[in-house]
Short mmCIF file of C-alpha atoms in Angstrom, two decimals:
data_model
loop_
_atom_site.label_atom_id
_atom_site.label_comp_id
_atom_site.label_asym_id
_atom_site.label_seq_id
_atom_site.Cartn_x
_atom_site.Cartn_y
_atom_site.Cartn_z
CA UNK A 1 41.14 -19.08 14.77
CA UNK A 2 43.39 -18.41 11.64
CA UNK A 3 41.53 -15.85 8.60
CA UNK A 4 39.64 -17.87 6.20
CA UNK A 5 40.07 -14.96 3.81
CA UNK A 6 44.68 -13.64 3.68
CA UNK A 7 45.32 -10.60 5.17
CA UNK A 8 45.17 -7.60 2.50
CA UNK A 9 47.44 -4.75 3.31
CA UNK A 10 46.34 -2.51 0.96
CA UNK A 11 42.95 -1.85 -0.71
CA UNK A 12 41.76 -1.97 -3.47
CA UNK A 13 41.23 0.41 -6.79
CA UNK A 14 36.82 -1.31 -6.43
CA UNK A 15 36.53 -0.97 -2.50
CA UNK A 16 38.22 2.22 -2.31
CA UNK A 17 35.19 3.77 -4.16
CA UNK A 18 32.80 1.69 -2.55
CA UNK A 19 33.95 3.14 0.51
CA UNK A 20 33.57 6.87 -1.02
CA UNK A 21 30.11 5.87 -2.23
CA UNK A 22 29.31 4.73 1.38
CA UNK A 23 30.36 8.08 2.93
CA UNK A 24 28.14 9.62 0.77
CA UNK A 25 25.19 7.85 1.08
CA UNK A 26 21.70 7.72 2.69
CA UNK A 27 21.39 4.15 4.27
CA UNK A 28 19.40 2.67 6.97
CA UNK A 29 19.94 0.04 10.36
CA UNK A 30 16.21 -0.82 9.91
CA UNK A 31 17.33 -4.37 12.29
CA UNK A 32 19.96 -5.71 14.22
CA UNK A 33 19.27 -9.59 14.66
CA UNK A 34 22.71 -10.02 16.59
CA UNK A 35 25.53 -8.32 17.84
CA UNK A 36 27.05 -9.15 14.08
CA UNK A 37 24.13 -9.57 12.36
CA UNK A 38 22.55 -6.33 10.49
CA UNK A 39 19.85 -5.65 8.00
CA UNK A 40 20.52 -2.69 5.95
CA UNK A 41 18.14 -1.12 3.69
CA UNK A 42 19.04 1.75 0.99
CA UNK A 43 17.67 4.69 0.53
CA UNK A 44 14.70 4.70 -2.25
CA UNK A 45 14.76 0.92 -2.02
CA UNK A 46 12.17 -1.18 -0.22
CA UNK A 47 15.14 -4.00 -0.84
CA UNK A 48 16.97 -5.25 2.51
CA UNK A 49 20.21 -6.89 2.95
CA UNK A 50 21.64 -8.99 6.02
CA UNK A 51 25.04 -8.35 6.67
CA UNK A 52 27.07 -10.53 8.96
CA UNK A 53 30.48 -9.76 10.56
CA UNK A 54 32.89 -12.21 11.26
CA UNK A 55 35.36 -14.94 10.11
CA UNK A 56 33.38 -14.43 6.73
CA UNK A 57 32.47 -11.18 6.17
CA UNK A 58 29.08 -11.63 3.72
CA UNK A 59 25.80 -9.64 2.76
CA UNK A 60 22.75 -11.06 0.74
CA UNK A 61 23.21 -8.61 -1.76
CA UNK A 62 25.73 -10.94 -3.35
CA UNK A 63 28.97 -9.07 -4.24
CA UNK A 64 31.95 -11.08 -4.17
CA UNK A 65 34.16 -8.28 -2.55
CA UNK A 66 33.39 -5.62 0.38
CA UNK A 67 29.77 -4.06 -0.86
CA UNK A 68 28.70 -1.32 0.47
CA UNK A 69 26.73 -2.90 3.08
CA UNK A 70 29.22 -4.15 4.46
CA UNK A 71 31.14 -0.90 4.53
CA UNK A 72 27.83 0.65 6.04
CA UNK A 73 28.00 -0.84 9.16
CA UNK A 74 32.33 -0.99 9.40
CA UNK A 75 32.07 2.79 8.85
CA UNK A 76 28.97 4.29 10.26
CA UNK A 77 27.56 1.90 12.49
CA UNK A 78 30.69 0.95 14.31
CA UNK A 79 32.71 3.68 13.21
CA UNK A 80 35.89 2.10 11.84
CA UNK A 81 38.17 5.15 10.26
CA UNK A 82 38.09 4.38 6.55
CA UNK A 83 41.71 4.00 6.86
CA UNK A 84 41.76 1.31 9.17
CA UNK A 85 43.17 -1.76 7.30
CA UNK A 86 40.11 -4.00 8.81
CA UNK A 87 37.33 -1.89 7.44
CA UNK A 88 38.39 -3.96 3.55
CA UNK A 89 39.30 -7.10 5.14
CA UNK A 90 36.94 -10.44 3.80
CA UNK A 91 37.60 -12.36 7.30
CA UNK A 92 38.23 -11.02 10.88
CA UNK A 93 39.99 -13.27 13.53
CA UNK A 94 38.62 -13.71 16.63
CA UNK A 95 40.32 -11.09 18.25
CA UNK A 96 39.62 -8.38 15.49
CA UNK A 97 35.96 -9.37 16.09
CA UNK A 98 36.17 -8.66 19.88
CA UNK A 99 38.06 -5.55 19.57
CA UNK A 100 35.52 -4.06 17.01
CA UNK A 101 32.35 -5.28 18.90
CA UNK A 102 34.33 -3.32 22.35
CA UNK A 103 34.71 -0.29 20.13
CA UNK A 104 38.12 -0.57 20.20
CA UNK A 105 38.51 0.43 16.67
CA UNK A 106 35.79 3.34 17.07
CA UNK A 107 37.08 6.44 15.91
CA UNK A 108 37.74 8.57 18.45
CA UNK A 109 36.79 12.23 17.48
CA UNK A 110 32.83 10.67 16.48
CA UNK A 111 30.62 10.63 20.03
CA UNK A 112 28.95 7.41 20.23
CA UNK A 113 25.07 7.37 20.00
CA UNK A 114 23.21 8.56 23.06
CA UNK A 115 22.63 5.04 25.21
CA UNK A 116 19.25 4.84 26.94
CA UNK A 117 19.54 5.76 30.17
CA UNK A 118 18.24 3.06 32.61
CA UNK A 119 15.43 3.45 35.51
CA UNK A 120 15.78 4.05 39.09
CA UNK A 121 15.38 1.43 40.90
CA UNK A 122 12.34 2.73 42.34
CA UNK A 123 10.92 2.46 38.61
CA UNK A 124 11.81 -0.78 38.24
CA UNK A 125 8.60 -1.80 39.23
CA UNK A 126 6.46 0.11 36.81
CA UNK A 127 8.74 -0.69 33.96
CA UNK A 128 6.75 -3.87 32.72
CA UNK A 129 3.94 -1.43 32.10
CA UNK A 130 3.35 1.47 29.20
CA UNK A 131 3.82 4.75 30.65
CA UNK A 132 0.97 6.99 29.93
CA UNK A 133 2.84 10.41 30.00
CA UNK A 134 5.00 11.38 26.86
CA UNK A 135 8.58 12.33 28.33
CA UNK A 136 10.08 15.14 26.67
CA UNK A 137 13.18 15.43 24.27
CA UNK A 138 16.40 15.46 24.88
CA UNK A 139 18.12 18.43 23.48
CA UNK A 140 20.94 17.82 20.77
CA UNK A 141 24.68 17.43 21.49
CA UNK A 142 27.42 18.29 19.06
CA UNK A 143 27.97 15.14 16.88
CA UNK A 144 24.85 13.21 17.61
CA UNK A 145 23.77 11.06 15.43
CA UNK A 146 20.70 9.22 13.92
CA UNK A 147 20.57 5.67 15.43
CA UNK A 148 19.07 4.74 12.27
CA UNK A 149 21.26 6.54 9.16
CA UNK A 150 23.80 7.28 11.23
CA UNK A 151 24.50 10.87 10.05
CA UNK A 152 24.22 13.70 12.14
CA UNK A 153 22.05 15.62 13.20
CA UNK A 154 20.85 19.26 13.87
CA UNK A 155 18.22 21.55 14.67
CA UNK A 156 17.27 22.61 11.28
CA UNK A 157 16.36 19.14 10.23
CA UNK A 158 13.02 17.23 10.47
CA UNK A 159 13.38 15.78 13.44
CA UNK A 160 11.14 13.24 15.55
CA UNK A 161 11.94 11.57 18.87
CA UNK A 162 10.98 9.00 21.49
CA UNK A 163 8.05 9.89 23.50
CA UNK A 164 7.29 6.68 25.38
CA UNK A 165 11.00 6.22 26.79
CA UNK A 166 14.21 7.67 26.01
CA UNK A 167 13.74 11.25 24.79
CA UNK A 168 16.07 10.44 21.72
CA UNK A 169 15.88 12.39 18.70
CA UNK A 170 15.76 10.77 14.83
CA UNK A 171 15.25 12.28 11.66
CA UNK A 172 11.54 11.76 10.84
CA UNK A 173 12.06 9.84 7.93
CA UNK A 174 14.32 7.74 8.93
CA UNK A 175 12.24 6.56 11.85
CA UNK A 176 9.47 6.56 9.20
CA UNK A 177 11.69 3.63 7.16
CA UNK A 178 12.61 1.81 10.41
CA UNK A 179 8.33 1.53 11.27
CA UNK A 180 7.50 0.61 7.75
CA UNK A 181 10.20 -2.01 8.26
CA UNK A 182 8.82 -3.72 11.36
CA UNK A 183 5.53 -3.30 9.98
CA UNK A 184 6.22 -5.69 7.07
CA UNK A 185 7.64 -7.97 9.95
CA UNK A 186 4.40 -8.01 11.64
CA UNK A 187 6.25 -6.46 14.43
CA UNK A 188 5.65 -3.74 16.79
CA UNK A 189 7.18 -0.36 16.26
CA UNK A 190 9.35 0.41 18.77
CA UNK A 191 12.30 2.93 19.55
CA UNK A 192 15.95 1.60 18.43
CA UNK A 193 17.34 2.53 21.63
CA UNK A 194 14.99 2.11 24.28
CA UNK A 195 13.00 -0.61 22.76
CA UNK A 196 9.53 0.91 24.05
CA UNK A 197 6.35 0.00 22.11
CA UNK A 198 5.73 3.56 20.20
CA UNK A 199 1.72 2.35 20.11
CA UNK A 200 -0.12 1.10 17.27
CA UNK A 201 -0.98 4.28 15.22
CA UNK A 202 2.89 5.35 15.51
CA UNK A 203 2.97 4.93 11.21
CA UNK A 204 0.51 7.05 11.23
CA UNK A 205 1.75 10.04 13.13
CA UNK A 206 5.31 10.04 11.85
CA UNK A 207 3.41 10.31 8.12
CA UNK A 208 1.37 13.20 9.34
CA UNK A 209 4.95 14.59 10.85
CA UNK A 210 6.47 14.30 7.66
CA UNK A 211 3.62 15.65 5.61
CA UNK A 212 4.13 19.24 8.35
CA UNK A 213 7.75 19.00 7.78
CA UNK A 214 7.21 19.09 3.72
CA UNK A 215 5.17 22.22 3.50
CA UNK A 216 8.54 24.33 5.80
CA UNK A 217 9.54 26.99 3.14
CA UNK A 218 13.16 24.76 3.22
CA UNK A 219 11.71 21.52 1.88
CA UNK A 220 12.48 22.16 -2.26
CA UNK A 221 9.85 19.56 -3.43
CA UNK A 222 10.32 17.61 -6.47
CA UNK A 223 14.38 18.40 -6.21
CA UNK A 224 16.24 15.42 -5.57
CA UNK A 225 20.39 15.28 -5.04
CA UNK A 226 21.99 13.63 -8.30
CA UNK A 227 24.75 12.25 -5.79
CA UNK A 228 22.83 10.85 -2.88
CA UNK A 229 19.77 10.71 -4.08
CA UNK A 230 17.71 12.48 -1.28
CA UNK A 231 14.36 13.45 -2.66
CA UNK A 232 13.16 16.62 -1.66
CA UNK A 233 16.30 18.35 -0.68
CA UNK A 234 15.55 20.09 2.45
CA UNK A 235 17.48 23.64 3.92
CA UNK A 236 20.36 24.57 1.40
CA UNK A 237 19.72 23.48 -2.44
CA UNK A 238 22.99 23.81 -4.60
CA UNK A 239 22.14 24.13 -8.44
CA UNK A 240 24.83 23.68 -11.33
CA UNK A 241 24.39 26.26 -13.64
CA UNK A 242 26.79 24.61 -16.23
CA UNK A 243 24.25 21.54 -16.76
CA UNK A 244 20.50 21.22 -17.54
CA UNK A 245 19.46 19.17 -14.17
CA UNK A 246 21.57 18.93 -11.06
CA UNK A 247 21.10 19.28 -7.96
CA UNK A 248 23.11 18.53 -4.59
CA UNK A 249 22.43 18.68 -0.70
CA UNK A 250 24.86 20.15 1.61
CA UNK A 251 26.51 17.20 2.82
CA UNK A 252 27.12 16.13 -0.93
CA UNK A 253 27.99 19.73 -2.11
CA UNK A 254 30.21 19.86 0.73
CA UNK A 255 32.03 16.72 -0.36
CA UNK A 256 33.14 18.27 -3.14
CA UNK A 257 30.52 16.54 -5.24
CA UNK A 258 30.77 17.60 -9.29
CA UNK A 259 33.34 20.10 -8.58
CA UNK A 260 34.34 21.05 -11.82
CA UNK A 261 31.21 23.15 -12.43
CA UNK A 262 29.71 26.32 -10.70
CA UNK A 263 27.10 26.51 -8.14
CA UNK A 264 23.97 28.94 -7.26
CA UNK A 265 22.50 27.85 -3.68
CA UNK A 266 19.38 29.14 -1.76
CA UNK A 267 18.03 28.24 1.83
CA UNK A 268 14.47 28.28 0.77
CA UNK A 269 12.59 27.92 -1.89
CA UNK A 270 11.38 31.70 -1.87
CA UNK A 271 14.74 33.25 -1.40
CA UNK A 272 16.72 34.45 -4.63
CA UNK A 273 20.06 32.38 -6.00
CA UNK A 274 23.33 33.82 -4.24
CA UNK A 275 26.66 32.26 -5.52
CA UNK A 276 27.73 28.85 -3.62
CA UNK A 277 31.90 28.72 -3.00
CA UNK A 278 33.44 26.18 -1.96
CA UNK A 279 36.23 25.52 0.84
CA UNK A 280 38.71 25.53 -1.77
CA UNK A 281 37.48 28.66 -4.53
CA UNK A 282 38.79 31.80 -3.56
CA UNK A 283 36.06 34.12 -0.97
CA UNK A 284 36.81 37.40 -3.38
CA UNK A 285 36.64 38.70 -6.73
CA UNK A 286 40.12 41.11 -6.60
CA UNK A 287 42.93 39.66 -8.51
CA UNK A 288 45.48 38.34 -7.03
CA UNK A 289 47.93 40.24 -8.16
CA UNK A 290 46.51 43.30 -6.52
CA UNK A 291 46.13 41.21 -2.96
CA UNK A 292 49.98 40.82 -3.36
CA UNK A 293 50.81 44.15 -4.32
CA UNK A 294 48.69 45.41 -0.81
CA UNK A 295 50.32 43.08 1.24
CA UNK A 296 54.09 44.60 0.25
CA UNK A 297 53.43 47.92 0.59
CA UNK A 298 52.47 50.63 2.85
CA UNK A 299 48.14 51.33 2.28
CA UNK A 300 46.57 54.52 1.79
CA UNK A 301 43.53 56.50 1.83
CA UNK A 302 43.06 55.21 -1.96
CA UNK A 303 42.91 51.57 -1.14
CA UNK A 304 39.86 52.30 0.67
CA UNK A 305 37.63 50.90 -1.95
CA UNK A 306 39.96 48.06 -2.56
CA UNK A 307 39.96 46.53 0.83
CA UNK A 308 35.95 47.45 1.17
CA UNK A 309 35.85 44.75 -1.27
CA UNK A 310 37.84 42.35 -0.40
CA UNK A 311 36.28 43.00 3.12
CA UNK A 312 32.68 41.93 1.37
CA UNK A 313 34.64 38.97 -0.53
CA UNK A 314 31.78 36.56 0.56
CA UNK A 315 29.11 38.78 -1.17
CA UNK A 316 29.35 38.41 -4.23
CA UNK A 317 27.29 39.97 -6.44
CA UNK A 318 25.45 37.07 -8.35
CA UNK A 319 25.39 38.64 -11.91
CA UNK A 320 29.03 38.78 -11.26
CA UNK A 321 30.00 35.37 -10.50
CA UNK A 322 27.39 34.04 -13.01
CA UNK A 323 28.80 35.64 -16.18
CA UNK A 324 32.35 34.82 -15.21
CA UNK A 325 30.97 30.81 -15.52
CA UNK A 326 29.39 31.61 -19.29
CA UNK A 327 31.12 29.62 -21.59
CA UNK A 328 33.30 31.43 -24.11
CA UNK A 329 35.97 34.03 -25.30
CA UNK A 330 36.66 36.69 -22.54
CA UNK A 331 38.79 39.54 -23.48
CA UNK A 332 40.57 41.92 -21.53
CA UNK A 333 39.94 45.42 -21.78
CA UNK A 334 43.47 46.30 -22.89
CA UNK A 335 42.90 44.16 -25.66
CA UNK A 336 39.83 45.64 -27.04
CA UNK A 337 41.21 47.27 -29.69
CA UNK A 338 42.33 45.00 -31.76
CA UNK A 339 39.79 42.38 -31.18
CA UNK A 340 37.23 41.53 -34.24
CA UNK A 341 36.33 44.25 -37.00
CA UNK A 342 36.97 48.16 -36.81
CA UNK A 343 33.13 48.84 -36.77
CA UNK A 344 31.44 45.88 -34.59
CA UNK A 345 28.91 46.87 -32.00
CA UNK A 346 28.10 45.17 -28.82
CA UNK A 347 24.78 43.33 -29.76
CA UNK A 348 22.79 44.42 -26.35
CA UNK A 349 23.62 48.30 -26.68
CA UNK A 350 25.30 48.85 -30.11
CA UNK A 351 28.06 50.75 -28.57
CA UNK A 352 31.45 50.28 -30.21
CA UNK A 353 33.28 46.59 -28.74
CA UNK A 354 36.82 49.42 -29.12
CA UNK A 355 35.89 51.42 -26.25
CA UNK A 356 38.26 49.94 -23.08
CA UNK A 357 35.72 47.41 -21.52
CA UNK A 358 35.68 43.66 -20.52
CA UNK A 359 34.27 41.48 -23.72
CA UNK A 360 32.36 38.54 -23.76
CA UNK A 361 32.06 35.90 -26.80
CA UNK A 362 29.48 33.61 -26.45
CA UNK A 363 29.83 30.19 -28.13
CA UNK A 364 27.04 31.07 -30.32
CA UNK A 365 29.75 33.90 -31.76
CA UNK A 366 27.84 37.12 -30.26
CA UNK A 367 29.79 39.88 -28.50
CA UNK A 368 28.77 41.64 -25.59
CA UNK A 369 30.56 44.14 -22.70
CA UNK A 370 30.99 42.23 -19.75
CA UNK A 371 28.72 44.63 -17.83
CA UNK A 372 25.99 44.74 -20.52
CA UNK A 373 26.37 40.43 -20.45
CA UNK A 374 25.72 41.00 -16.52
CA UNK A 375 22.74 43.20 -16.46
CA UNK A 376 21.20 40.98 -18.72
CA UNK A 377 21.63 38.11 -16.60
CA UNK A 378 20.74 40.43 -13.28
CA UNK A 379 17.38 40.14 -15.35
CA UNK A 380 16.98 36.61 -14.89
CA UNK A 381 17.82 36.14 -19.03
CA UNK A 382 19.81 33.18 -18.70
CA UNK A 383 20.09 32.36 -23.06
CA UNK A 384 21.76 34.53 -25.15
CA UNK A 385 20.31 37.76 -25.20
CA UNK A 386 21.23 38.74 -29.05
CA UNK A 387 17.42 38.74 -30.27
CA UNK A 388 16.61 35.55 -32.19
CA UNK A 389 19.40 33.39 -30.65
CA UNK A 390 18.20 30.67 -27.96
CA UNK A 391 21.46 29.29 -27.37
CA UNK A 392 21.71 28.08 -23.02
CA UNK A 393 24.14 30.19 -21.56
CA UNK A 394 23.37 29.01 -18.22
CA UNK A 395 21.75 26.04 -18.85
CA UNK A 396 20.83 24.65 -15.30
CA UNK A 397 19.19 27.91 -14.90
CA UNK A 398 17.35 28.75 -17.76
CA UNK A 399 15.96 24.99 -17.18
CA UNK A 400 14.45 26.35 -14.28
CA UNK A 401 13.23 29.27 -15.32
CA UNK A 402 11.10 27.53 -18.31
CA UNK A 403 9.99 24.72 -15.94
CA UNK A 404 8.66 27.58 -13.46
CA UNK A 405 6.65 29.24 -16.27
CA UNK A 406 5.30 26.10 -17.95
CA UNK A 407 3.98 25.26 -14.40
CA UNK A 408 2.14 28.83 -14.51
CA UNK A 409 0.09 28.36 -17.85
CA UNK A 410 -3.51 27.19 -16.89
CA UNK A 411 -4.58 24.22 -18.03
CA UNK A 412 -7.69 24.27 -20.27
CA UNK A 413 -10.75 22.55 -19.24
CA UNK A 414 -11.71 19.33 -20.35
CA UNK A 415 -14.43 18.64 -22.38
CA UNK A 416 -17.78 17.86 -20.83
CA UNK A 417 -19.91 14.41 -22.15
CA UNK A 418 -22.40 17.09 -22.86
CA UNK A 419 -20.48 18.69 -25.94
CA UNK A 420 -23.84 21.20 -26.51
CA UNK A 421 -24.22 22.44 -23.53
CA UNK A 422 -20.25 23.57 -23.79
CA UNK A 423 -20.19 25.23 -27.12
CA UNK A 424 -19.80 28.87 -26.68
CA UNK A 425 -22.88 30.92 -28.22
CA UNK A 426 -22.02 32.48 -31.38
CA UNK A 427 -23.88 34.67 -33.83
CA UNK A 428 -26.16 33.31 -35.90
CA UNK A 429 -25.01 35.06 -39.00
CA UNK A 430 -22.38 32.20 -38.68
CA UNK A 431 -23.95 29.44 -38.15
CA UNK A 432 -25.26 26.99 -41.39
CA UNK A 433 -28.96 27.75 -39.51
CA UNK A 434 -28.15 31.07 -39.54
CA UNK A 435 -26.63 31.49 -43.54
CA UNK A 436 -29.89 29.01 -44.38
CA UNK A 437 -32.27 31.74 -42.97
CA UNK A 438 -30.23 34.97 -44.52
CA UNK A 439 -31.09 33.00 -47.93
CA UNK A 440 -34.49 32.31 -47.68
CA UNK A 441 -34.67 35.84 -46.00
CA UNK A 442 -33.62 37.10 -49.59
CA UNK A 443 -36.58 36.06 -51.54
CA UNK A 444 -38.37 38.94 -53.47
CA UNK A 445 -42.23 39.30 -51.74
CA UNK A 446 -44.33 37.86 -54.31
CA UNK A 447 -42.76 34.26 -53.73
CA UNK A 448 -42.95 34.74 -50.10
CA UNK A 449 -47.15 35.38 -50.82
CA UNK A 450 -46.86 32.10 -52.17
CA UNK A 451 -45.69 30.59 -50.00
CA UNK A 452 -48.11 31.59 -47.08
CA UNK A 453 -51.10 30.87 -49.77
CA UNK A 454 -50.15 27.81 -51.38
CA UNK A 455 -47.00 25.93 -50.05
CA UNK A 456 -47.31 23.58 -53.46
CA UNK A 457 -46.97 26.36 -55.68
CA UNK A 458 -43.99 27.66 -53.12
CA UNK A 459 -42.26 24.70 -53.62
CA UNK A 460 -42.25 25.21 -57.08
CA UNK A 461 -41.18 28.54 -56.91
CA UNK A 462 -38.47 28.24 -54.33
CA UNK A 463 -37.13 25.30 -56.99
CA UNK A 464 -37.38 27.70 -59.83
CA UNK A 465 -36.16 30.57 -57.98
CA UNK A 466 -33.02 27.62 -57.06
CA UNK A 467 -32.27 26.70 -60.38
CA UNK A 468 -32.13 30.15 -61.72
CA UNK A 469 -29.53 31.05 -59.28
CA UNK A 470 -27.68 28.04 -60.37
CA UNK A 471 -27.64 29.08 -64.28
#
């Protein structure tokens, strides 16, 4: 059969990003009607779409061109290389077809999903029937992957796995999507591999799975990745400090996600911000100037300190590595002298800025030493620290900080119906009872005779006594 769609040799500017936006992110095989007929589902999105391979290469989400859909199952579900010229093609010949469904265009250094492994034949018999014994799981292999996402998976993930049949492993809330899925078929939940009937309260237990997995001291709740959208992150949880709100997950981090910014990352919530480098940043601190200069000589007993550092290049001191991100004017130490007025002061310890240290100029136009900027940051003071300024230094984490400490104010009561019986008890010198009763409290004796003999004549009285106070 000729190609309903000509042959394109090269992609395109659109589907080249499409197919970077697919590597990146979360989607699910929540059905697979066909050998080339898929339902996909998004992360975050209760939407589905049906893709169909073939002569026509179409998806119900509507784009004209590849979608991402489509790349979804050419690049994770049947694991074309995104280089392969047929993952962007519009129409497959018959051949093309056939080759991909054999796996002929599978890439070679990505395992294929764990197959279910058949019965004995001495099981055979009993296989019509639900086994009433849970079988064990199957422990990970390098590369495995979720038959549902397709990503891979490991050990420090939420994990769930088949039970009733295989032993496979999933990620919990992916098998989570794929039940909900079936559910709103009116279909049984069952395992993608093995097919086995997971029972009718499966929903239920893979929600009370999840809800466990949430309260692990790696699940940062309420953190979502800006990239992929993964909401909470779980295990590492990489934090711009340039901008007010962003977050990344491993995998996207690791893709060199928004890498023109600086990174903090922590493993669980409790544990403190150490400095996140990636593949391509330098692992030390030393200059590299002074890496050269060791390598091309003979090293000595002074160097000691040197290579100690560069030895704990990894470690980097966090204050460190945060204040060389802070925006501004850095000036060498050399230079000191002849930088701003004869008399200026560093605004955190008023020592002269002409002594030979490191300065820092902040965009709001205060000085600072370098190591006076760093101990103030070592103290988690993350705006400029000249008193009266509020300008962000490190925005992403001072939005943090006053997020954590609004969360810690306690919220005031609210009002009862029974607005009496919640009014605190004051003194009764202040109260209008209370002034009332110092006044009539005042009254000389003879008018307060009256008023125990006659209260006519007290009346009178109290009205003279009244309107003589008022002349």
């Amino acid at each position: 059969m000729s190609r309903l769609v000509p042959y394109r040799a090269k992609v395109s500017e659109d589907v080249a990003a499409r197919i970077q936006q697919t590597l990146s992110a979360t989607m699910y095989l929540v059905q697979t009607t066909g050998p080339t007929s898929y339902v996909i589902q998004e992360q975050n999105c209760e939407k589905k779409h049906k893709v169909l391979i073939g002569s026509l290469q179409t998806c119900s989400c509507g784009t004209a061109d590849i979608c991402i859909h489509i790349l979804f199952v050419m690049l994770k579900v049947l694991r074309v290389p995104a280089t392969t010229p047929i993952v962007w093609q519009k129409s497959l010949i018959d051949s093309e077809i056939e080759t991909l469904l054999r796996g002929g265009y599978r890439e070679q250094s990505r395992p294929a999903p764990r197959p279910y492994m058949k019965k004995h034949k001495g099981e055979e018999a009993a296989a019509s029937e639900p086994e009433e014994t849970d079988v064990g799981r199957h422990e990970l292999v390098d590369g495995e992957v979720c038959a549902i996402c397709q990503e891979d998976m490991d050990d420090s993930q939420q994990l769930t796995f088949c039970r009733k049949g295989c032993g496979n492993n999933f990620h919990i809330e992916c098998m989570k999507v794929f039940g909900e899925s079936r559910r709103q078929s009116k279909e049984n939940i069952i395992c993608p591999l093995c097919r086995q009937d997971w029972g009718g309260e499966a929903l239920s237990a893979l929600r009370k799975e999840i809800d466990a997995a949430n309260r692990a001291p790696n699940v940062h709740k309420g953190a979502s990745c800006r990239k992929c959208k993964t909401k909470p992150i779980r295990c590492e949880r990489y934090r711009c400090v340039q901008c007010k709100n962003v977050d990344l997950c491993a995998r996207c981090f690791k893709s060199n996600a928004h890498s023109n910014h600086a990174f903090v990352v922590k493993q669980n919530v409790s544990h403190p911000w150490i400095p996140a480098l990636r593949e391509n940043q330098p692992r030390t601190a030393i200059d590299s100037d002074l890496i050269q200069d060791l390598q091309t000589r003979e090293l000595s007993t002074n160097d000691y300190d040197v290579l100690l550092q560069l030895d704990n290049g990894d470690k980097h001191p966090v204050q460190d590595y945060l204040v060389k991100v802070v925006p501004g004017i850095k000036v060498d130490a050399v230079n000191t002298k002849t930088f701003g007025e004869y008399e200026a002061t560093c605004s955190l310890c008023a020592q002269s800025l002409r002594i030979k240290a490191v300065l820092h100029s902040t965009l709001c136009g205060h000085v600072f030493h370098e190591s006076c900027l760093a101990r103030s940051i070592l103290s988690q003071m993350y705006a400029c620290p000249f008193l009266g300024c509020d300008q962000a230094l490190l925005p992403g984490l001072l939005y943090l900080q006053k997020k954590h400490e609004k969360s810690k104010v306690p919220q005031l009561p609210k009002p009862k119906h029974d607005f009496s019986s919640a009014m605190p008890t004051l003194n009764a010198s202040f109260t209008v009872m209370g002034l009332q009763q110092q006044r009539l409290d005042a009254r000389s004796p003879r008018t307060m005779r009256l008023s125990m003999s006659n209260p006519r004549t007290a009346k009178r009285g109290l009205s003279q006594h009244s309107r003589r106070e008022a002349d």
